[in-house]
Coordinates of N, CA and C in Angstrom, one line a residue:
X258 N -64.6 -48.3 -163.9 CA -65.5 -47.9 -162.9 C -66.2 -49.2 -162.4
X259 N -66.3 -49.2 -161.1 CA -66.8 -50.2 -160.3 C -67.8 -50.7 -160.7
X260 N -68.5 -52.1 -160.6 CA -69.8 -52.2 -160.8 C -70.8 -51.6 -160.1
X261 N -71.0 -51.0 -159.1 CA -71.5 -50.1 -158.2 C -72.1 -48.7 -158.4
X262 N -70.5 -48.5 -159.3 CA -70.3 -47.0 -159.0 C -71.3 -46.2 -160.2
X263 N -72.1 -46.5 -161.1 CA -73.0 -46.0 -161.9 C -74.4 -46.0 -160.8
X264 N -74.8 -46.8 -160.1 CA -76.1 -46.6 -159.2 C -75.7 -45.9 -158.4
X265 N -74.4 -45.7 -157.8 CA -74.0 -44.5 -156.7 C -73.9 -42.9 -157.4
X266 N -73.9 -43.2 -158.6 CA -74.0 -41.5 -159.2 C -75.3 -41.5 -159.4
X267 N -75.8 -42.3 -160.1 CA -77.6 -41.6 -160.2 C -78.4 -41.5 -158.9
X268 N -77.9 -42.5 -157.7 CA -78.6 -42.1 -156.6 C -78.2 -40.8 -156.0
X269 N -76.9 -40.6 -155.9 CA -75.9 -39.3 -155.8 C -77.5 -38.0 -156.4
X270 N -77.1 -38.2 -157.6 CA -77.9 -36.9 -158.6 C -79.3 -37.1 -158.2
X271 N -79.8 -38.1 -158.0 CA -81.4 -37.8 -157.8 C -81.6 -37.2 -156.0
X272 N -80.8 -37.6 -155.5 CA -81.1 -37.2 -154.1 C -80.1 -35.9 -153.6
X273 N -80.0 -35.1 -154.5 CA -78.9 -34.1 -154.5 C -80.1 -32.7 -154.5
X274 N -80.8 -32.8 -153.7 CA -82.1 -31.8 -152.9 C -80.8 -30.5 -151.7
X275 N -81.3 -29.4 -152.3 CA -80.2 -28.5 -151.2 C -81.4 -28.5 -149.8
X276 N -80.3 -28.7 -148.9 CA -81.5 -27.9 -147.8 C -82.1 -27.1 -147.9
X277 N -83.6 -26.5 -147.4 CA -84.0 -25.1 -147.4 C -83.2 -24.3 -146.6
X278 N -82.8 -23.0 -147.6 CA -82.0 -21.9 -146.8 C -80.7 -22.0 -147.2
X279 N -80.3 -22.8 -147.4 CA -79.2 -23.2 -147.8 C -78.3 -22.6 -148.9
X280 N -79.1 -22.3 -149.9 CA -78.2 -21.2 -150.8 C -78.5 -20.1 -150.6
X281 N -79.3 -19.4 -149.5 CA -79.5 -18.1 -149.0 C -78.1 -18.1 -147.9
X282 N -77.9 -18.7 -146.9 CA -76.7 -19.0 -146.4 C -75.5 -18.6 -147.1
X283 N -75.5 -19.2 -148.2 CA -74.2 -19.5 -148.9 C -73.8 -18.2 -149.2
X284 N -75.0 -17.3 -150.2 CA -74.8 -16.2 -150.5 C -74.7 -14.9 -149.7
X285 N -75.3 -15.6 -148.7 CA -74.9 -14.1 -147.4 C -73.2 -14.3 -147.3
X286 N -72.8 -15.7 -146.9 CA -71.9 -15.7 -146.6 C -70.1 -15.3 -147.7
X287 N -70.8 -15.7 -149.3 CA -70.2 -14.7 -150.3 C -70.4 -13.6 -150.4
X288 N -71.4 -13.0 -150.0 CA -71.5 -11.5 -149.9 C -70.9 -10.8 -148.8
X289 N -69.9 -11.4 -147.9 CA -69.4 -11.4 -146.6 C -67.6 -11.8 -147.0
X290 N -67.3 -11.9 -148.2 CA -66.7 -12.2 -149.2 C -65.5 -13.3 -149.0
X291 N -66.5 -14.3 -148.1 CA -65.8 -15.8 -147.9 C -66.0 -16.8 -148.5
X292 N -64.7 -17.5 -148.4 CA -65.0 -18.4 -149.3 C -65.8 -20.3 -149.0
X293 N -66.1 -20.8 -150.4 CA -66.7 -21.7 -149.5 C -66.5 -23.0 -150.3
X294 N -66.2 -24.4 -149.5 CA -65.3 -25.6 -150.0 C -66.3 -26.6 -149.7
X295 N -66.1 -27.2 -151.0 CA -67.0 -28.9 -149.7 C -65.8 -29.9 -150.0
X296 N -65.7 -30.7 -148.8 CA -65.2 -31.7 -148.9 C -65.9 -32.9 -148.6
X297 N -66.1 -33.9 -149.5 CA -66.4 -35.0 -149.8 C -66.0 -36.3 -149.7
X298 N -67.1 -37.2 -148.9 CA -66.3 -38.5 -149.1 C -67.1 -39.0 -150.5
X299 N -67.9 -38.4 -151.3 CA -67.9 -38.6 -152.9 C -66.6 -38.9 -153.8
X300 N -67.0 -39.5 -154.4 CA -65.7 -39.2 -155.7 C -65.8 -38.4 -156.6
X301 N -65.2 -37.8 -157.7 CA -64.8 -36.6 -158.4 C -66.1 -37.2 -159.2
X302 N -66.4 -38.5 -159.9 CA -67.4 -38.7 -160.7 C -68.9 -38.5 -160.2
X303 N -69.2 -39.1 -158.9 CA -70.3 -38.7 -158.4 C -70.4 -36.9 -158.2
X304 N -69.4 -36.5 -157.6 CA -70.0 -34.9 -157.8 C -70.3 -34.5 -159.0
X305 N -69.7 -34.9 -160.1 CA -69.7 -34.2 -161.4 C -71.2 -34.5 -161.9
X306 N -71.9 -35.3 -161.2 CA -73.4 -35.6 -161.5 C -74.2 -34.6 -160.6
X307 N -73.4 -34.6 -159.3 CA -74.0 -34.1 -158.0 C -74.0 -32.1 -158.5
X308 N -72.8 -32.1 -158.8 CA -72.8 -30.2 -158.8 C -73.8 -29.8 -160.0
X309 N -74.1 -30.0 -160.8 CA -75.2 -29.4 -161.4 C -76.4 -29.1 -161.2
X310 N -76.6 -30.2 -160.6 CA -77.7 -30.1 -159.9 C -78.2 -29.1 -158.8
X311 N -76.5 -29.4 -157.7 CA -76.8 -28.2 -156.8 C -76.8 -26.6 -157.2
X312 N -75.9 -26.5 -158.3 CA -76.1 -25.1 -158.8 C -77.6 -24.6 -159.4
X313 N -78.0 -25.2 -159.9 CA -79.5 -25.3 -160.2 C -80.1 -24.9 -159.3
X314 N -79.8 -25.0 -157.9 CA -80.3 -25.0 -157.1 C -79.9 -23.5 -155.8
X315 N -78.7 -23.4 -156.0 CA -78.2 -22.1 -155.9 C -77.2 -22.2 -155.1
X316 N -76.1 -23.7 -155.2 CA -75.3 -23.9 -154.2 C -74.1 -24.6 -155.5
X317 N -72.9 -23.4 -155.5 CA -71.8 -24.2 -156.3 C -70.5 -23.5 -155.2
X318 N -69.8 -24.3 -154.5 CA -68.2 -24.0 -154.3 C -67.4 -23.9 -154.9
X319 N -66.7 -22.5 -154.1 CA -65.4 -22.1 -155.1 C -64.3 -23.5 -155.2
X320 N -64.7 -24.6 -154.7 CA -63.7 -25.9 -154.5 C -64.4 -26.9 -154.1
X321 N -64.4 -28.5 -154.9 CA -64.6 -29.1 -154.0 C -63.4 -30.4 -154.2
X322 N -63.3 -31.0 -152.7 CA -62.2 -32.0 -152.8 C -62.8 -32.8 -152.3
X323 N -62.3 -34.2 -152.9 CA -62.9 -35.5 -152.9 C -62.0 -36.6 -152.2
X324 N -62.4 -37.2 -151.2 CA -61.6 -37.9 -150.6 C -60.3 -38.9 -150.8
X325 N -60.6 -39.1 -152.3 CA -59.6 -40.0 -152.9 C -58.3 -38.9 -153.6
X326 N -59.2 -37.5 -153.5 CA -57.6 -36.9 -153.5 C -56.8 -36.6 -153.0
X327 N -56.6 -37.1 -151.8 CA -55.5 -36.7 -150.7 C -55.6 -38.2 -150.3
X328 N -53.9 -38.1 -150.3 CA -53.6 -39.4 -149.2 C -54.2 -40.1 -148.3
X329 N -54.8 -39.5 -147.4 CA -55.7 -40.1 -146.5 C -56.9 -39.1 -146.6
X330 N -58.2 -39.8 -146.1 CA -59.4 -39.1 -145.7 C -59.8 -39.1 -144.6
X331 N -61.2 -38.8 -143.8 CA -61.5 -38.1 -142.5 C -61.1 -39.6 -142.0
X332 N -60.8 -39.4 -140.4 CA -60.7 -37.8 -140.2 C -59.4 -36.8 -140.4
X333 N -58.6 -37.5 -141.1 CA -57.2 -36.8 -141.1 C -58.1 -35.5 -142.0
X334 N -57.1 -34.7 -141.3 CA -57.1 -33.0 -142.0 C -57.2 -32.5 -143.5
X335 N -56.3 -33.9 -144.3 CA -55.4 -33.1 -145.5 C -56.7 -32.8 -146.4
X336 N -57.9 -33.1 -146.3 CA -58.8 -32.3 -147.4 C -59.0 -31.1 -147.0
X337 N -58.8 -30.6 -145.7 CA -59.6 -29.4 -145.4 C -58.1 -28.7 -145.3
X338 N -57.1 -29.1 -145.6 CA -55.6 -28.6 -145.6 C -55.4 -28.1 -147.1
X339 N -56.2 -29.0 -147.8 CA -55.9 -29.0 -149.8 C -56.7 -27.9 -150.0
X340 N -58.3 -28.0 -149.5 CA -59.1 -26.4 -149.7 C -58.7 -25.3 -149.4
X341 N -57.9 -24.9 -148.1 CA -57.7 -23.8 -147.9 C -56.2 -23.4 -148.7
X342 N -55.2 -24.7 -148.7 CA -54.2 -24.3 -149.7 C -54.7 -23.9 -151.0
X343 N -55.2 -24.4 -151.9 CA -55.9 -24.2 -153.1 C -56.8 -22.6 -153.3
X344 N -57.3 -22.6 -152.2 CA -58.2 -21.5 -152.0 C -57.1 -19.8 -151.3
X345 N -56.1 -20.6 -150.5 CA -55.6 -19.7 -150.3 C -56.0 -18.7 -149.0
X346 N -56.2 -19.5 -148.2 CA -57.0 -19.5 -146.6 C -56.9 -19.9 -145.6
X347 N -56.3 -19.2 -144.6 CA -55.0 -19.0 -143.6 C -55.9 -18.0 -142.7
X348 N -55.4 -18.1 -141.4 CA -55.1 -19.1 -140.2 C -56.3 -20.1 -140.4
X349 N -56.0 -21.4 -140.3 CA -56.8 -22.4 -140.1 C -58.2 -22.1 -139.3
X350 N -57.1 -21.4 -137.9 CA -58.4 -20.9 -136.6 C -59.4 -20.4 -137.1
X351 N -59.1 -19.6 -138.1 CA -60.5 -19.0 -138.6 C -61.2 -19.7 -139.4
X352 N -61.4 -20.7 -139.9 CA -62.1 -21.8 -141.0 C -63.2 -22.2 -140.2
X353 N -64.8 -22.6 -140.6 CA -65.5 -23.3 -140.2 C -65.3 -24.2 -140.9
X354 N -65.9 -25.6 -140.5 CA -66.0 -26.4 -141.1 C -67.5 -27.2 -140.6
X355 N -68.4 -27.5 -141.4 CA -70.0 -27.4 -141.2 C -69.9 -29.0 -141.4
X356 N -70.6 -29.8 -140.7 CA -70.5 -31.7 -141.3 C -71.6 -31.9 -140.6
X357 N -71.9 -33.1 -141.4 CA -73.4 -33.9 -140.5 C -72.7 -35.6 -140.1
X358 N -71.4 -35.6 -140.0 CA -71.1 -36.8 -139.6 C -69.9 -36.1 -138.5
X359 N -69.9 -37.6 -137.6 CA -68.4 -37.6 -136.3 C -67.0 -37.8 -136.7
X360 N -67.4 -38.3 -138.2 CA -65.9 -37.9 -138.9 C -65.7 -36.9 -139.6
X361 N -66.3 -36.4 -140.1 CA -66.3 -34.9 -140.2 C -65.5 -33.9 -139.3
X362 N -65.9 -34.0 -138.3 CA -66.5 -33.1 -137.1 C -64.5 -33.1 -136.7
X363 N -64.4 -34.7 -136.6 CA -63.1 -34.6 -136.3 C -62.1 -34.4 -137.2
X364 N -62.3 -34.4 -138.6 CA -61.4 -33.7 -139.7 C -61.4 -32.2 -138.8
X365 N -62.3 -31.4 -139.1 CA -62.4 -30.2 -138.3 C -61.5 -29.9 -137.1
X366 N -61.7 -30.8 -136.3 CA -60.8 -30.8 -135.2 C -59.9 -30.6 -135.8
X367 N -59.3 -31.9 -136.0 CA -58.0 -32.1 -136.7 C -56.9 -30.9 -137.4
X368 N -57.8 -30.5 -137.8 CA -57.5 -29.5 -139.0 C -57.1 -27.9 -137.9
X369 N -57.9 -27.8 -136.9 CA -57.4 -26.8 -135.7 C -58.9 -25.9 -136.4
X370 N -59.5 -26.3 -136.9 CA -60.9 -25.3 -137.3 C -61.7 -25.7 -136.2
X371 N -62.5 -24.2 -136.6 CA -64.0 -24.1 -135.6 C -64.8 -25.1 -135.9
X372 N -65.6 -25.9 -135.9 CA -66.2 -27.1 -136.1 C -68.1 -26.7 -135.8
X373 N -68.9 -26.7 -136.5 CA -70.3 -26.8 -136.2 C -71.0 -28.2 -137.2
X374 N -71.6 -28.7 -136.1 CA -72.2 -30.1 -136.6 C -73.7 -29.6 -136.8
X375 N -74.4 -30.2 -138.0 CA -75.6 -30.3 -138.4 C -76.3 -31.6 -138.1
X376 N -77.3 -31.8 -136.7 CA -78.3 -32.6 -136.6 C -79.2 -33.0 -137.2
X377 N -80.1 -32.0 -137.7 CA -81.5 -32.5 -138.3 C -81.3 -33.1 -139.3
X378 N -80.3 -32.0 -140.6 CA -80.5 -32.9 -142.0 C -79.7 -33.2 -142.1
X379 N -78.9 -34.4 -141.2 CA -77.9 -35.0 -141.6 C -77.5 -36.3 -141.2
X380 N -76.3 -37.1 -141.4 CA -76.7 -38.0 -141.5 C -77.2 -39.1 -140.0
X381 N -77.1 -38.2 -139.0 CA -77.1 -38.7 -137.5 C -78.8 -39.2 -137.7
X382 N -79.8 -38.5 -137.8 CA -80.8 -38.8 -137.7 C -81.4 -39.8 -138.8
X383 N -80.8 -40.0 -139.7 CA -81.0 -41.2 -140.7 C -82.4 -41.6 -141.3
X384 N -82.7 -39.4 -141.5 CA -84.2 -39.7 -142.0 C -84.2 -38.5 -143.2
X385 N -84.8 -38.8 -144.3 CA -85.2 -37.9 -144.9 C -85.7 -36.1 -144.0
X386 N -85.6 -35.2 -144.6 CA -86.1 -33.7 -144.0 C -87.9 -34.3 -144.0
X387 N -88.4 -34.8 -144.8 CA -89.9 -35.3 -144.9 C -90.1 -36.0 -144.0
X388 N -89.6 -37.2 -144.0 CA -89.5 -38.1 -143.0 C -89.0 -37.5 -141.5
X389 N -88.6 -37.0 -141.3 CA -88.2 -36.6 -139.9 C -89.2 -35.6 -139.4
X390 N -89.8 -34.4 -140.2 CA -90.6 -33.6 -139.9 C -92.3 -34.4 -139.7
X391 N -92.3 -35.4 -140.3 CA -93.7 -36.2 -139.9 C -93.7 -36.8 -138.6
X392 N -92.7 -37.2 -138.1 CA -92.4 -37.7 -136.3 C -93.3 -36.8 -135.8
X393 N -93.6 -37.6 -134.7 CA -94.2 -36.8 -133.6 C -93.2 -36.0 -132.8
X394 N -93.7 -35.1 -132.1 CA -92.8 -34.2 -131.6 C -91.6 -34.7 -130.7
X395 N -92.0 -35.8 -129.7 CA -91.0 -36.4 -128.7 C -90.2 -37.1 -129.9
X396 N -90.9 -38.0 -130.5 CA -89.4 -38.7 -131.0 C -88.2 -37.9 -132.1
X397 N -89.1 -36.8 -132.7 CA -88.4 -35.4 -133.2 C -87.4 -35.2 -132.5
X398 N -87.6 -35.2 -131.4 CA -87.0 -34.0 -130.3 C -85.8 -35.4 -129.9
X399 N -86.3 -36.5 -129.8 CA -85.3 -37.1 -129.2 C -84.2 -37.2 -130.3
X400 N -84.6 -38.2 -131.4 CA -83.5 -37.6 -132.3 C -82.6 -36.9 -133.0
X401 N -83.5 -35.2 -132.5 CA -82.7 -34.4 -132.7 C -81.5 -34.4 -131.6
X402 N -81.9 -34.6 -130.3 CA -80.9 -34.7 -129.3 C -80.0 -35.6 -129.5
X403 N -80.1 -37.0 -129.7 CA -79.1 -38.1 -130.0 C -78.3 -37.5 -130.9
X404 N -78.8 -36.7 -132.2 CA -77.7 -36.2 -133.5 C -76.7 -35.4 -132.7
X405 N -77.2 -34.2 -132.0 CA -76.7 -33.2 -131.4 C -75.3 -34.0 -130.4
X406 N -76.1 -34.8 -129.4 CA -75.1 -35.2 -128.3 C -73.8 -36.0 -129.1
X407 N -74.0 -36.7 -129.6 CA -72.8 -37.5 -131.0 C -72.3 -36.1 -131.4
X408 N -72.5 -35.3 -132.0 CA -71.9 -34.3 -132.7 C -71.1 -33.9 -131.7
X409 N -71.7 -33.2 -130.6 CA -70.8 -32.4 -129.5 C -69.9 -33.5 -128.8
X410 N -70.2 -35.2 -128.6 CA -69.0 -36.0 -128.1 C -68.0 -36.0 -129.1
X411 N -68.2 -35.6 -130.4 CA -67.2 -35.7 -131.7 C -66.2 -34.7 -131.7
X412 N -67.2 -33.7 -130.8 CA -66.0 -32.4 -130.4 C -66.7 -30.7 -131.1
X413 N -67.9 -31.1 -131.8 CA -68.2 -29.9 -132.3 C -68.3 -29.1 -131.2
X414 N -67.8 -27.8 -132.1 CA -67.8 -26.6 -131.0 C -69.0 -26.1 -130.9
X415 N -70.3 -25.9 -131.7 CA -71.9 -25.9 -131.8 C -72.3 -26.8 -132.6
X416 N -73.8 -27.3 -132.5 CA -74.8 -28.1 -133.0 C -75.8 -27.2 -133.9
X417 N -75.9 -27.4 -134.8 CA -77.4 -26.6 -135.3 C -78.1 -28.0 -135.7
X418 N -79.4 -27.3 -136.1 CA -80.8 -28.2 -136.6 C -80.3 -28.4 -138.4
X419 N -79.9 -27.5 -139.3 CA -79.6 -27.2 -140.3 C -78.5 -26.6 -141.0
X420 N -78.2 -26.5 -141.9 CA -77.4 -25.2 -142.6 C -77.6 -24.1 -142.6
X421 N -79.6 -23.9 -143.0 CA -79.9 -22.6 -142.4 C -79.7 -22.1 -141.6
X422 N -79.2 -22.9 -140.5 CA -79.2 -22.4 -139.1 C -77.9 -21.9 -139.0
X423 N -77.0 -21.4 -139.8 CA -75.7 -21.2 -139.8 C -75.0 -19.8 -139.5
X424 N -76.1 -19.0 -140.2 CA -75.5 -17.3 -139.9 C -75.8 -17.2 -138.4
X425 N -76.6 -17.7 -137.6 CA -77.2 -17.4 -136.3 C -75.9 -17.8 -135.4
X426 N -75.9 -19.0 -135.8 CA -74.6 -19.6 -134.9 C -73.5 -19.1 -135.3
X427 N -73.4 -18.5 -136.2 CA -71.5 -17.9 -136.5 C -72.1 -16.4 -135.9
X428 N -73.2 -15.8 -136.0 CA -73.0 -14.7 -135.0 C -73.1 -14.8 -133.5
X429 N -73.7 -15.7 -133.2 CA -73.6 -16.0 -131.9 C -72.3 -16.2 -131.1
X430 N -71.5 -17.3 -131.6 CA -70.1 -17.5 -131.7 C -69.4 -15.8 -131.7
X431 N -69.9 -14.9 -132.7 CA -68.6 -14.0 -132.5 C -69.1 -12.8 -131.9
X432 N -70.0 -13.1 -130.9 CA -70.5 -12.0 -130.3 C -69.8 -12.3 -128.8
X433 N -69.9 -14.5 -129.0 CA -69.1 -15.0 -127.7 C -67.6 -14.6 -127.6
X434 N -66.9 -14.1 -128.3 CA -65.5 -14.2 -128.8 C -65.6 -12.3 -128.7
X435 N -66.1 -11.4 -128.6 CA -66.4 -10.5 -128.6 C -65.8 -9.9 -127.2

């Protein structure tokens, strides 16, 4: 293990806070009886610090894959190729794929999935949820816009503020497709 790589797991686990809403999300969306993957540019060691915590919290994936286990990582596809293989989840078309980065966004692409980018808590605005909610409102607002505009030049097919914000926009989406 790298010299590094022990302060990247305990920063990993201490800063491993779920969004609010976020495991309300998750479980609408297993009670909807889909499945749900993260893929990570973590390593298998860092999560194994990281998922405890999130289940604690009310968020465990039926999968997660770690960048170093596929040949290449974002934005090539093959992690979001290895979850749905693994998982057993076909047509691609139908897959979301949720990221708070532009490589992400374009794994997603890549991959021929629906793509929604997360601005607020992620990592475009490069502020804590605390930290960003203390801004004043214009520079809130501008920030949020800078996350959004990167996400949608990345190719996302919608922007939200959060993960909470997730059932809204997948019904929105299939009311558009309707």
């Amino acid at each position: 293990m790298g010299e590094l790589q022990q302060p990247m797991i305990r920063l990993a686990q201490e800063t491993a806070d779920l969004i609010p809403g976020a495991a309300e999300v998750v479980a609408r969306l297993r009670g909807e009886g889909l499945k749900i993957a993260s893929c990570t540019g973590y390593t298998r060691e860092m999560m194994q610090a990281v998922l405890p915590r999130a289940a604690d919290q009310g968020y465990a994936p039926d999968l997660v894959v770690c960048a170093h286990e596929t040949p290449q990582g974002r934005p090539s596809p093959l992690m979001i190729y290895k979850a749905c293989a693994d998982l057993g989840v076909w047509p691609l078309s139908r897959v979301v794929k949720v990221d708070d980065a532009e490589v992400g966004i374009a794994e997603g692409r890549n991959a021929g999935c629906f793509t929604i980018g997360v601005a607020a808590s992620g990592n475009l605005t490069g502020l804590t949820a605390q930290a960003l909610a203390e801004l004043d409102a214009d520079e809130r607002s501008a920030r949020l816009a800078a996350a959004a505009d990167r996400l949608l030049k990345a190719g996302a097919d919608r922007v939200i503020d959060t993960v909470a914000d997730l059932i809204p926009a997948l019904e929105a989406e299939a009311a558009r497709r309707a």
